[in-house]
Coordinates of C-alpha atoms in Angstrom, one line a residue:
M1474 CA 0.0 0.0 0.0
S1475 CA 2.9 2.4 1.0
G1476 CA 4.4 1.7 -2.4
R1477 CA 1.3 2.9 -4.2
I1478 CA 1.1 6.3 -2.6
P1479 CA 4.4 7.7 -4.3
H1480 CA 3.0 6.2 -7.6
V1481 CA -0.3 8.0 -7.2
V1482 CA 1.4 11.3 -6.2
R1483 CA 3.7 11.0 -9.2
R1484 CA 0.7 10.3 -11.5
V1485 CA -1.1 13.4 -10.1
G1486 CA 1.9 15.4 -10.5
V1487 CA 2.3 14.4 -14.1
V1488 CA -1.4 15.2 -14.8
V1489 CA -1.2 18.6 -13.2
G1490 CA 2.1 19.3 -15.0
R1491 CA 0.6 18.4 -18.4
T1492 CA -2.6 20.4 -17.6
W1493 CA -0.4 23.5 -16.8
V1494 CA 1.6 23.0 -20.0
Y1495 CA -1.6 22.9 -22.1
V1496 CA -3.0 26.0 -20.2
L1497 CA 0.2 27.8 -21.1
I1498 CA -0.1 26.8 -24.7
W1499 CA -3.6 28.1 -24.9
A1500 CA -2.8 31.3 -23.2
G1501 CA 0.2 31.9 -25.4
L1502 CA -1.8 31.3 -28.6
A1503 CA -4.6 33.4 -27.4
L1504 CA -2.3 36.3 -26.5
L1505 CA -0.5 36.0 -29.9
I1506 CA -3.8 36.0 -31.8
A1507 CA -5.2 38.8 -29.9
A1508 CA -2.1 40.8 -30.6
A1509 CA -2.3 40.1 -34.3
G1510 CA -6.0 41.0 -34.3
I1511 CA -5.5 44.3 -32.5
R1512 CA -2.6 45.2 -34.7
F1513 CA -4.7 44.6 -37.7
F1514 CA -7.8 46.4 -36.8
W1515 CA -6.5 49.2 -34.4
G1516 CA -2.7 49.3 -34.6
R1517 CA -0.7 49.8 -31.4
I1518 CA -3.0 50.8 -28.6
S1519 CA -2.9 51.5 -24.9
V1520 CA -4.0 49.5 -21.9
G1521 CA -6.6 52.1 -21.1
Q1522 CA -8.0 51.9 -24.7
M1523 CA -8.1 48.1 -24.5
L1524 CA -10.0 48.1 -21.1
L1525 CA -12.3 50.9 -22.0
N1526 CA -13.1 50.1 -25.7
L1527 CA -12.5 46.4 -26.5
V1528 CA -14.4 45.1 -23.6
S1529 CA -17.5 47.1 -24.5
V1530 CA -17.9 46.2 -28.2
E1531 CA -21.5 45.7 -29.3
I1532 CA -22.5 42.9 -31.7
D1533 CA -25.1 45.2 -33.3
G1534 CA -23.8 48.6 -34.6
G1535 CA -20.5 48.6 -32.5
G1536 CA -18.0 46.5 -34.6
G1537 CA -20.2 43.4 -34.7
A1538 CA -18.1 41.5 -37.1
I1539 CA -15.0 42.2 -35.0
V1540 CA -16.9 40.6 -32.0
W1541 CA -17.4 37.3 -33.8
M1542 CA -13.8 37.3 -35.1
G1543 CA -12.6 37.9 -31.6
V1544 CA -14.7 35.2 -30.2
L1545 CA -13.5 32.7 -32.9
G1546 CA -9.9 33.9 -33.0
I1547 CA -9.1 34.4 -29.5
G1548 CA -11.6 32.0 -27.8
V1549 CA -12.3 29.1 -30.1
V1550 CA -9.1 28.7 -32.3
P1551 CA -6.5 28.6 -29.5
L1552 CA -8.7 26.1 -27.6
L1553 CA -9.1 23.8 -30.7
I1554 CA -5.4 24.0 -31.3
T1555 CA -4.5 23.3 -27.7
V1556 CA -7.0 20.3 -27.6
G1557 CA -5.7 19.0 -30.8
I1558 CA -2.1 19.1 -29.4
A1559 CA -3.3 17.3 -26.3
L1560 CA -5.1 14.6 -28.3
W1561 CA -2.0 14.1 -30.4
Q1562 CA 0.3 13.8 -27.4
S1563 CA -2.1 11.4 -25.8
S1564 CA -2.2 9.2 -29.0
R1565 CA 1.6 9.1 -29.1
R1566 CA 1.8 8.1 -25.4
R1567 CA -0.8 5.2 -26.0
E1568 CA 1.1 4.2 -29.1
R1569 CA 4.5 4.1 -27.1
R1570 CA 2.8 2.0 -24.4
R1571 CA 1.6 -0.5 -27.0
N1572 CA 5.0 -0.7 -28.5
G1573 CA 6.8 -0.8 -25.2
D1574 CA 8.7 2.2 -23.8
D1575 CA 11.8 0.1 -22.9
T1576 CA 12.7 -0.6 -26.6
R1577 CA 12.9 3.2 -27.3
P1578 CA 16.4 4.9 -27.1
R1579 CA 16.8 7.3 -24.2
R1580 CA 18.6 10.1 -26.3
P1581 CA 15.7 10.7 -28.8
Q1582 CA 13.3 11.1 -25.9
W1583 CA 15.4 13.8 -24.4
I1584 CA 15.7 15.5 -27.6
M1585 CA 11.9 15.5 -28.2
R1586 CA 11.4 16.9 -24.6
T1587 CA 13.8 19.7 -25.1
V1588 CA 12.3 20.6 -28.5
S1589 CA 8.8 20.4 -27.0
T1590 CA 9.8 22.6 -24.0
A1591 CA 11.4 25.1 -26.4
L1592 CA 8.3 25.3 -28.6
V1593 CA 5.9 25.8 -25.5
A1594 CA 8.3 28.5 -24.1
A1595 CA 8.4 30.2 -27.5
V1596 CA 4.6 30.2 -27.8
V1597 CA 4.2 31.6 -24.3
V1598 CA 7.0 34.2 -24.4
G1599 CA 6.1 35.2 -28.0
G1600 CA 2.5 35.6 -27.3
T1601 CA 3.1 37.6 -24.0
T1602 CA 5.7 39.8 -25.6
A1603 CA 3.5 40.4 -28.7
F1604 CA 0.5 41.3 -26.6
A1605 CA 2.4 43.4 -24.1
T1606 CA 4.1 45.4 -26.9
T1607 CA 0.7 45.9 -28.8
V1608 CA -1.2 47.3 -25.8
G1609 CA 1.8 49.3 -24.4
V1610 CA 2.1 47.5 -21.1
G1611 CA 5.6 48.8 -20.7
D1612 CA 4.4 52.5 -21.0
Y1613 CA 1.5 51.7 -18.6
L1614 CA 3.9 50.3 -15.9
R1615 CA 6.2 53.3 -16.4
A1616 CA 3.4 55.7 -15.8
T1617 CA 2.7 54.2 -12.4
N1618 CA 6.0 55.8 -11.2
S1619 CA 5.2 59.4 -12.4
E1620 CA 5.4 62.1 -9.7
Y1621 CA 2.8 64.1 -11.6
D1622 CA -0.9 64.1 -10.8
L1623 CA -3.6 65.6 -12.9
G1624 CA -5.5 66.8 -9.8
D1625 CA -2.6 69.4 -9.3
Y1626 CA -3.4 71.1 -12.6
Y1627 CA -7.1 70.4 -13.1
V1628 CA -9.3 73.5 -13.3
E1629 CA -13.0 73.4 -12.5
P1630 CA -14.6 75.7 -15.1
T1631 CA -16.0 78.8 -13.7
V1632 CA -18.3 80.7 -15.9
T1633 CA -18.1 84.4 -15.0
S1634 CA -20.7 85.6 -17.6
S1635 CA -23.4 83.9 -19.7
E1636 CA -25.0 87.0 -21.1
R1637 CA -23.8 86.2 -24.6
K1638 CA -24.7 82.5 -24.6
R1639 CA -25.7 81.1 -28.0
N1640 CA -26.8 77.9 -29.6
L1641 CA -24.1 75.4 -30.3
V1642 CA -23.6 72.7 -33.0
L1643 CA -20.7 70.4 -32.4
I1644 CA -19.7 67.9 -35.2
Y1645 CA -17.2 65.2 -34.7
L1646 CA -15.7 63.9 -37.9
E1647 CA -14.7 60.1 -37.6
S1648 CA -10.9 59.9 -38.2
G1649 CA -11.0 63.5 -39.4
E1650 CA -7.3 64.1 -40.0
A1651 CA -6.3 67.4 -41.7
T1652 CA -3.3 65.6 -43.2
L1653 CA -5.8 63.9 -45.6
A1654 CA -6.3 67.3 -47.3
D1655 CA -2.9 67.2 -48.8
D1656 CA -3.5 66.5 -52.5
Q1657 CA 0.1 66.0 -53.1
L1658 CA 0.1 62.9 -50.8
F1659 CA -3.3 61.7 -51.8
E1660 CA -5.3 61.5 -55.0
K1661 CA -7.5 64.4 -54.0
D1662 CA -8.2 66.7 -51.1
A1663 CA -11.0 64.8 -49.4
F1664 CA -12.0 67.9 -47.4
V1665 CA -12.7 70.2 -50.3
P1666 CA -16.6 70.0 -50.0
L1667 CA -16.4 71.0 -46.3
K1668 CA -13.7 73.6 -47.0
E1669 CA -15.9 75.4 -49.6
V1670 CA -18.6 76.1 -47.0
T1671 CA -16.3 76.9 -44.1
K1672 CA -14.0 79.6 -45.8
A1673 CA -11.9 82.0 -43.7
S1674 CA -13.1 84.7 -45.9
D1675 CA -16.6 84.1 -44.8
G1676 CA -15.7 84.3 -41.1
W1677 CA -14.8 80.7 -40.3
Q1678 CA -11.8 80.2 -38.0
S1679 CA -9.5 77.2 -37.3
V1680 CA -6.8 76.2 -34.9
D1681 CA -3.7 75.9 -37.0
G1682 CA -2.1 72.4 -36.3
L1683 CA -4.7 71.0 -33.8
Q1684 CA -3.0 68.1 -32.0
Q1685 CA -4.3 64.8 -30.8
Y1686 CA -3.5 64.7 -27.1
Q1687 CA -0.7 62.1 -26.2
G1688 CA -2.3 59.0 -25.2
G1689 CA -5.5 59.5 -27.3
G1690 CA -6.4 58.2 -30.7
W1691 CA -9.9 56.7 -30.4
T1692 CA -13.4 58.1 -30.4
M1693 CA -14.2 58.0 -26.7
A1694 CA -10.8 59.5 -26.0
G1695 CA -11.6 62.4 -28.5
L1696 CA -15.0 63.0 -26.9
T1697 CA -13.9 63.1 -23.3
S1698 CA -10.8 65.1 -24.0
T1699 CA -12.6 67.8 -25.9
Q1700 CA -15.7 67.7 -23.5
C1701 CA -13.9 67.3 -20.2
G1702 CA -10.4 68.5 -20.8
V1703 CA -8.7 65.4 -19.3
P1704 CA -7.1 62.2 -20.8
L1705 CA -9.4 59.3 -20.7
K1706 CA -8.2 56.6 -18.2
G1707 CA -10.2 53.9 -16.8
L1708 CA -10.8 52.6 -13.2
G1709 CA -7.4 50.9 -13.4
S1710 CA -5.8 54.3 -13.0
A1711 CA -7.4 54.6 -9.6
A1712 CA -5.5 51.5 -8.2
G1713 CA -3.4 52.4 -5.3
S1714 CA -5.4 55.4 -4.0
G1715 CA -7.4 55.5 -0.8
A1716 CA -10.4 56.6 -2.7
S1717 CA -10.1 53.5 -4.9
D1718 CA -11.4 51.3 -2.0
E1719 CA -14.8 53.0 -2.4
L1720 CA -15.2 52.0 -6.0
S1721 CA -17.1 48.9 -7.0
G1722 CA -17.4 47.1 -10.3
D1723 CA -20.8 48.9 -10.9
V1724 CA -19.9 52.6 -11.2
D1725 CA -23.1 54.3 -12.2
T1726 CA -21.6 57.4 -13.8
Y1727 CA -18.9 57.8 -16.5
L1728 CA -16.3 60.2 -15.1
G1729 CA -19.1 61.6 -13.0
G1730 CA -16.6 63.5 -10.8
A1731 CA -15.3 65.6 -13.6
T1732 CA -17.3 68.7 -14.8
C1733 CA -17.8 68.2 -18.6
L1734 CA -19.2 70.3 -21.5
G1735 CA -22.7 68.9 -21.2
D1736 CA -22.7 69.7 -17.4
V1737 CA -21.8 73.3 -17.8
L1738 CA -24.2 73.8 -20.7
D1739 CA -27.0 72.1 -18.8
E1740 CA -26.4 74.2 -15.7
H1741 CA -26.9 77.3 -18.0
G1742 CA -30.1 76.1 -19.4
Y1743 CA -29.1 74.3 -22.7
H1744 CA -31.0 71.4 -24.1
N1745 CA -28.2 68.9 -25.0
V1746 CA -28.9 66.4 -27.8
F1747 CA -26.6 63.9 -29.4
L1748 CA -26.9 62.1 -32.8
G1749 CA -24.9 59.1 -33.9
G1750 CA -25.3 56.5 -36.5
A1751 CA -23.7 53.7 -34.5
N1752 CA -25.0 51.9 -31.3
A1753 CA -24.5 54.5 -28.5
S1754 CA -23.9 51.7 -26.1
F1755 CA -20.5 50.9 -27.8
A1756 CA -17.7 51.9 -25.5
A1757 CA -20.3 53.3 -23.0
K1758 CA -20.9 56.4 -25.2
D1759 CA -24.3 56.6 -23.8
D1760 CA -23.3 56.3 -20.2
F1761 CA -20.8 59.2 -20.7
L1762 CA -23.3 61.5 -22.4
G1763 CA -26.1 60.7 -20.0
S1764 CA -23.7 61.3 -17.1
H1765 CA -22.9 64.8 -18.4
G1766 CA -26.1 66.7 -19.2
Y1767 CA -27.3 65.2 -22.5
S1768 CA -31.0 64.6 -22.1
E1769 CA -31.5 63.1 -25.6
I1770 CA -29.3 60.5 -27.3
K1771 CA -30.3 59.2 -30.7
D1772 CA -28.6 56.3 -32.3
L1773 CA -28.9 53.2 -34.3
S1774 CA -32.0 51.9 -32.5
D1775 CA -33.8 55.2 -33.1
W1776 CA -33.0 55.2 -36.8
R1777 CA -34.3 51.7 -37.3
A1778 CA -37.4 52.7 -35.4
A1779 CA -37.8 55.5 -37.6
G1780 CA -38.2 53.1 -40.5
E1781 CA -34.8 53.6 -42.3
P1782 CA -34.3 50.9 -45.0
E1783 CA -31.7 48.3 -44.4
K1784 CA -29.6 49.6 -47.3
N1785 CA -28.8 52.7 -45.3
F1786 CA -27.0 50.8 -42.7
R1787 CA -23.6 49.1 -42.7
S1788 CA -23.8 45.8 -40.7
D1789 CA -20.7 46.5 -38.5
W1790 CA -21.5 50.1 -37.4
G1791 CA -24.8 51.7 -38.4
L1792 CA -26.5 54.5 -40.4
S1793 CA -24.8 56.3 -43.3
D1794 CA -23.7 59.8 -42.9
E1795 CA -26.0 60.8 -45.7
R1796 CA -29.0 59.8 -43.6
L1797 CA -27.5 60.9 -40.4
M1798 CA -27.2 64.4 -41.8
A1799 CA -30.7 64.3 -43.0
H1800 CA -31.9 63.5 -39.5
A1801 CA -29.6 66.3 -38.2
K1802 CA -31.3 68.9 -40.4
D1803 CA -34.6 67.9 -39.0
E1804 CA -33.3 67.9 -35.6
I1805 CA -31.9 71.3 -35.7
D1806 CA -35.0 72.6 -37.3
E1807 CA -36.9 71.5 -34.3
L1808 CA -34.4 72.7 -31.9
H1809 CA -34.0 76.0 -33.4
A1810 CA -37.7 76.6 -33.4
E1811 CA -38.0 75.5 -29.9
A1812 CA -35.1 77.9 -28.9
E1813 CA -36.8 80.8 -30.6
R1814 CA -40.1 80.0 -28.9
T1815 CA -38.8 79.4 -25.4
G1816 CA -35.5 81.3 -25.3
R1817 CA -33.7 78.1 -24.3
P1818 CA -30.5 77.5 -26.2
F1819 CA -29.5 74.1 -27.5
N1820 CA -26.4 72.0 -28.0
L1821 CA -26.7 69.6 -30.9
S1822 CA -23.6 67.2 -31.0
V1823 CA -23.2 64.8 -34.0
L1824 CA -20.7 62.0 -34.8
T1825 CA -20.1 60.7 -38.3
L1826 CA -19.2 57.2 -39.0
D1827 CA -18.7 56.5 -42.7
T1828 CA -15.0 57.0 -42.6
H1829 CA -14.5 54.4 -39.9
E1830 CA -12.4 51.7 -41.4
P1831 CA -12.8 49.2 -42.9
V1832 CA -14.9 51.7 -45.0
H1833 CA -18.2 50.8 -46.5
V1834 CA -19.2 52.3 -49.8
Y1835 CA -22.9 53.3 -49.4
D1836 CA -25.1 53.7 -52.5
Y1837 CA -25.0 57.5 -52.3
C1838 CA -21.2 57.6 -52.7
T1839 CA -19.6 57.4 -56.1
V1840 CA -16.0 56.1 -56.0
D1841 CA -13.9 58.2 -58.3
T1842 CA -10.4 57.3 -56.9
E1843 CA -8.1 54.3 -57.1
D1844 CA -8.3 54.1 -53.3
E1845 CA -11.9 54.0 -52.3
V1846 CA -11.1 55.3 -48.8
T1847 CA -10.4 58.7 -50.3
S1848 CA -13.7 58.8 -52.1
V1849 CA -15.5 57.8 -49.0
F1850 CA -13.9 60.5 -47.0
S1851 CA -14.9 63.1 -49.7
C1852 CA -18.5 61.7 -49.7
S1853 CA -18.8 62.0 -45.9
M1854 CA -17.4 65.6 -46.0
T1855 CA -20.0 66.4 -48.7
Q1856 CA -22.8 65.3 -46.4
V1857 CA -21.5 67.5 -43.5
A1858 CA -21.0 70.4 -45.9
G1859 CA -24.7 69.9 -46.9
F1860 CA -25.6 70.3 -43.3
V1861 CA -23.6 73.5 -42.9
E1862 CA -25.3 74.8 -46.0
H1863 CA -28.7 74.0 -44.5
M1864 CA -27.9 76.0 -41.4
E1865 CA -26.7 78.9 -43.5
E1866 CA -29.9 78.9 -45.7
K1867 CA -32.1 78.7 -42.6
G1868 CA -30.3 81.7 -40.9
Y1869 CA -29.2 79.5 -38.0
L1870 CA -25.6 80.8 -38.3
D1871 CA -26.9 84.2 -37.1
D1872 CA -27.3 83.0 -33.6
T1873 CA -25.6 79.5 -33.5
A1874 CA -21.9 78.7 -32.9
V1875 CA -20.6 75.7 -34.9
V1876 CA -17.4 73.6 -34.0
I1877 CA -16.4 70.9 -36.5
M1878 CA -13.4 68.7 -35.8
G1879 CA -12.0 65.2 -36.1
D1880 CA -12.3 63.0 -33.2
H1881 CA -8.8 61.7 -33.6
L1882 CA -6.1 61.1 -36.2
K1883 CA -6.7 58.4 -38.8
H1884 CA -5.9 54.9 -37.4
M1885 CA -2.8 53.3 -38.7
S1886 CA -3.5 49.6 -38.1
A1887 CA -2.2 46.9 -40.4
G1888 CA -5.4 46.6 -42.2
D1889 CA -5.8 50.4 -42.8
A1890 CA -5.0 52.5 -45.9
F1891 CA -2.4 55.2 -46.3
H1892 CA 0.6 53.7 -44.5
E1893 CA 3.0 54.9 -47.2
Q1894 CA 1.7 58.6 -46.8
L1895 CA 1.2 58.8 -43.0
D1896 CA 3.5 56.3 -41.2
D1897 CA 6.5 58.6 -41.3
H1898 CA 4.6 61.9 -41.6
D1899 CA 6.0 64.4 -39.0
N1900 CA 3.0 66.8 -38.9
R1901 CA -0.3 64.9 -38.5
T1902 CA -3.0 67.2 -37.3
I1903 CA -6.7 67.2 -36.7
F1904 CA -9.2 69.0 -39.1
N1905 CA -11.2 71.8 -37.5
R1906 CA -13.5 74.7 -38.3
I1907 CA -15.1 77.2 -35.8
W1908 CA -17.9 79.6 -36.5
I1909 CA -18.9 82.4 -34.1
P1910 CA -21.7 84.6 -35.1
G1911 CA -20.5 88.1 -35.5
E1912 CA -16.8 87.2 -34.7
D1913 CA -14.1 89.4 -36.2
E1914 CA -12.8 87.3 -39.2
N1915 CA -9.3 88.7 -38.5
S1916 CA -9.0 87.3 -35.1
T1917 CA -6.6 84.3 -34.7
L1918 CA -6.7 81.3 -32.5
R1919 CA -3.7 80.0 -30.5
P1920 CA -1.9 77.5 -32.9
R1921 CA -0.9 73.9 -32.2
V1922 CA -3.0 73.3 -29.1
D1923 CA -4.1 69.8 -28.3
Q1924 CA -7.5 68.3 -27.9
L1925 CA -7.7 69.1 -24.1
N1926 CA -7.8 72.7 -25.0
M1927 CA -10.8 72.4 -27.1
Y1928 CA -13.0 71.9 -24.0
P1929 CA -12.7 75.6 -23.0
T1930 CA -12.6 76.7 -26.5
I1931 CA -16.0 75.1 -27.2
L1932 CA -17.5 76.7 -24.1
E1933 CA -16.3 80.1 -25.2
A1934 CA -17.6 79.5 -28.6
A1935 CA -20.9 79.0 -27.0
G1936 CA -20.8 82.4 -25.6
L1937 CA -19.8 81.6 -22.0
T1938 CA -17.0 83.6 -20.3
L1939 CA -14.5 81.5 -18.4
A1940 CA -12.2 82.6 -15.6
D1941 CA -8.7 82.6 -17.0
H1942 CA -10.2 80.9 -20.1
A1943 CA -9.5 77.6 -18.4
A1944 CA -11.3 74.4 -18.0
G1945 CA -9.9 70.9 -17.2
L1946 CA -6.3 70.8 -18.2
G1947 CA -6.9 73.2 -21.1
V1948 CA -6.8 76.8 -21.9
S1949 CA -9.1 78.2 -24.6
A1950 CA -7.5 78.8 -28.1
F1951 CA -9.3 82.1 -28.0
A1952 CA -6.7 83.1 -25.3
S1953 CA -3.4 84.3 -26.7
D1954 CA -1.7 83.9 -23.3
V1955 CA -1.5 80.8 -21.0
P1956 CA -1.9 81.5 -17.3
A1957 CA 1.2 80.7 -15.2
G1958 CA 0.8 77.4 -13.4
S1959 CA -1.5 75.9 -16.1
A1960 CA -0.7 72.5 -17.5
Q1961 CA -0.4 74.3 -20.8
A1962 CA 2.5 76.3 -19.6
M1963 CA 4.6 73.1 -18.9
E1964 CA 7.5 72.2 -21.1
P1965 CA 6.7 69.4 -23.6
D1966 CA 8.4 66.5 -21.8
P1967 CA 6.9 67.2 -18.3
Y1968 CA 3.5 67.8 -19.9
A1969 CA 3.7 64.5 -21.8
E1970 CA 4.6 62.7 -18.4
L1971 CA 1.7 64.5 -16.8
L1972 CA -0.8 63.2 -19.4
D1973 CA 0.7 59.7 -19.2
S1974 CA 0.5 59.7 -15.3
H1975 CA -2.0 57.4 -13.7
S1976 CA -3.1 60.1 -11.3
P1977 CA -4.8 57.5 -9.0
Q1978 CA -6.5 60.0 -6.6
F1979 CA -7.8 62.1 -9.5
Y1980 CA -9.3 59.2 -11.4
A1981 CA -10.6 57.5 -8.2
E1982 CA -12.6 60.6 -7.4
A1983 CA -13.6 61.2 -11.1
W1984 CA -15.0 57.7 -11.5
A1985 CA -16.6 57.6 -8.1
G1986 CA -18.6 60.6 -9.1
E1987 CA -16.9 63.0 -6.6
D1988 CA -15.5 66.3 -7.3
A1989 CA -12.1 65.6 -9.1
A1990 CA -10.7 69.1 -8.4
R1991 CA -8.9 69.7 -5.3

């Protein structure tokens, strides 16, 4: 009996050891395939983007095809490969037992074990390294040691006057990178239709060289940076702070402790409305907007309920920009009429989607370039231009400010177009246009500011006067000088480190719904 115990223990150890080997193989394959998928669809991303975006993909109207490819590629394929390897190994062991292990030379067994161990190690190390590099784990870990904290620079917006408040239209252009207007790099300037209706000679202004903030690069980062004035970081950034203990997995607001654009406008009587062609639940966009003063959010489900025919939708995202802008025209007609009747101003925010890659060519768009992405961009800008013309024809530009800007630079993932033109480009900027009724067309905006500065810029475009022109980490582009002590007065390297910093206390309070300023 005593002789059987060591034998049983050894067998259990062998089974446990083999199980761990197969778990490591599965994990290595899953990480390797995940890294390849992320690189293909999004390029190199951050840990924050992965946690905030990839975990909230929607099957319907939020990258649905990617969901199924992710389930198949990351969930099913590594499991099938691992099971296949396990069955093959089991079959070989049974065959050896039938043929007799004692007749097999010892040296080849050691060679096979060494090769097998090396292959398993290669899969595990390769998969882990590829995934860590793809999502910037190294950058994330380095940021934990930063001495900077956003809370030391965050400015709660203080409105000193709202006597000149006006209606606001805010249009986000999906992947609206100004570099795409260079007809020396591309087949044509895709922004020509929009440029024609937003000429400087007619009074439109722009921030020369608008920068994507460091660490940004996806839609929710674009929305929160330009509407809250802070980099978008998830609950993970709150780890290590005392306030993080109060956070649970079911936070019921989205950065509820930060005061954002919709909050300020709502406080000053605005009716905030958002229109988007995709599912607003994707990346918790609806939670963000609902947490910050938007009382109406219209998305994919609303357009379907309105009877839009299926040909007007793309299966992976949603409604075409042609139809979205048609609904935007109807919406602004109603909002403007209501504002004239009640005296209550409005904020209409719109997010396009046609230019989200992989691009889809709707029936309304004629492809006249070799690369269809260029034509799709041009077609989308034509629809936005038509909306601007509608506002001008109706006389809305007499009392309504308009801010048009890209939500981020164009993605440069492995599956996207324009690598040759953009990969090594040293001056990639975001397209933008600003209209202020009655504004001096000779005035200039502070150049080369980043997206965080657009938050106070938009508030001032709406006619609200801000103390020190400041909100969040930003200073309005309408201000020629930056206040001393502002984050915008920092040198480039410390400023970059500030934006990268985890700032655990700040984000713990922001996500807990507390006042993030201190």
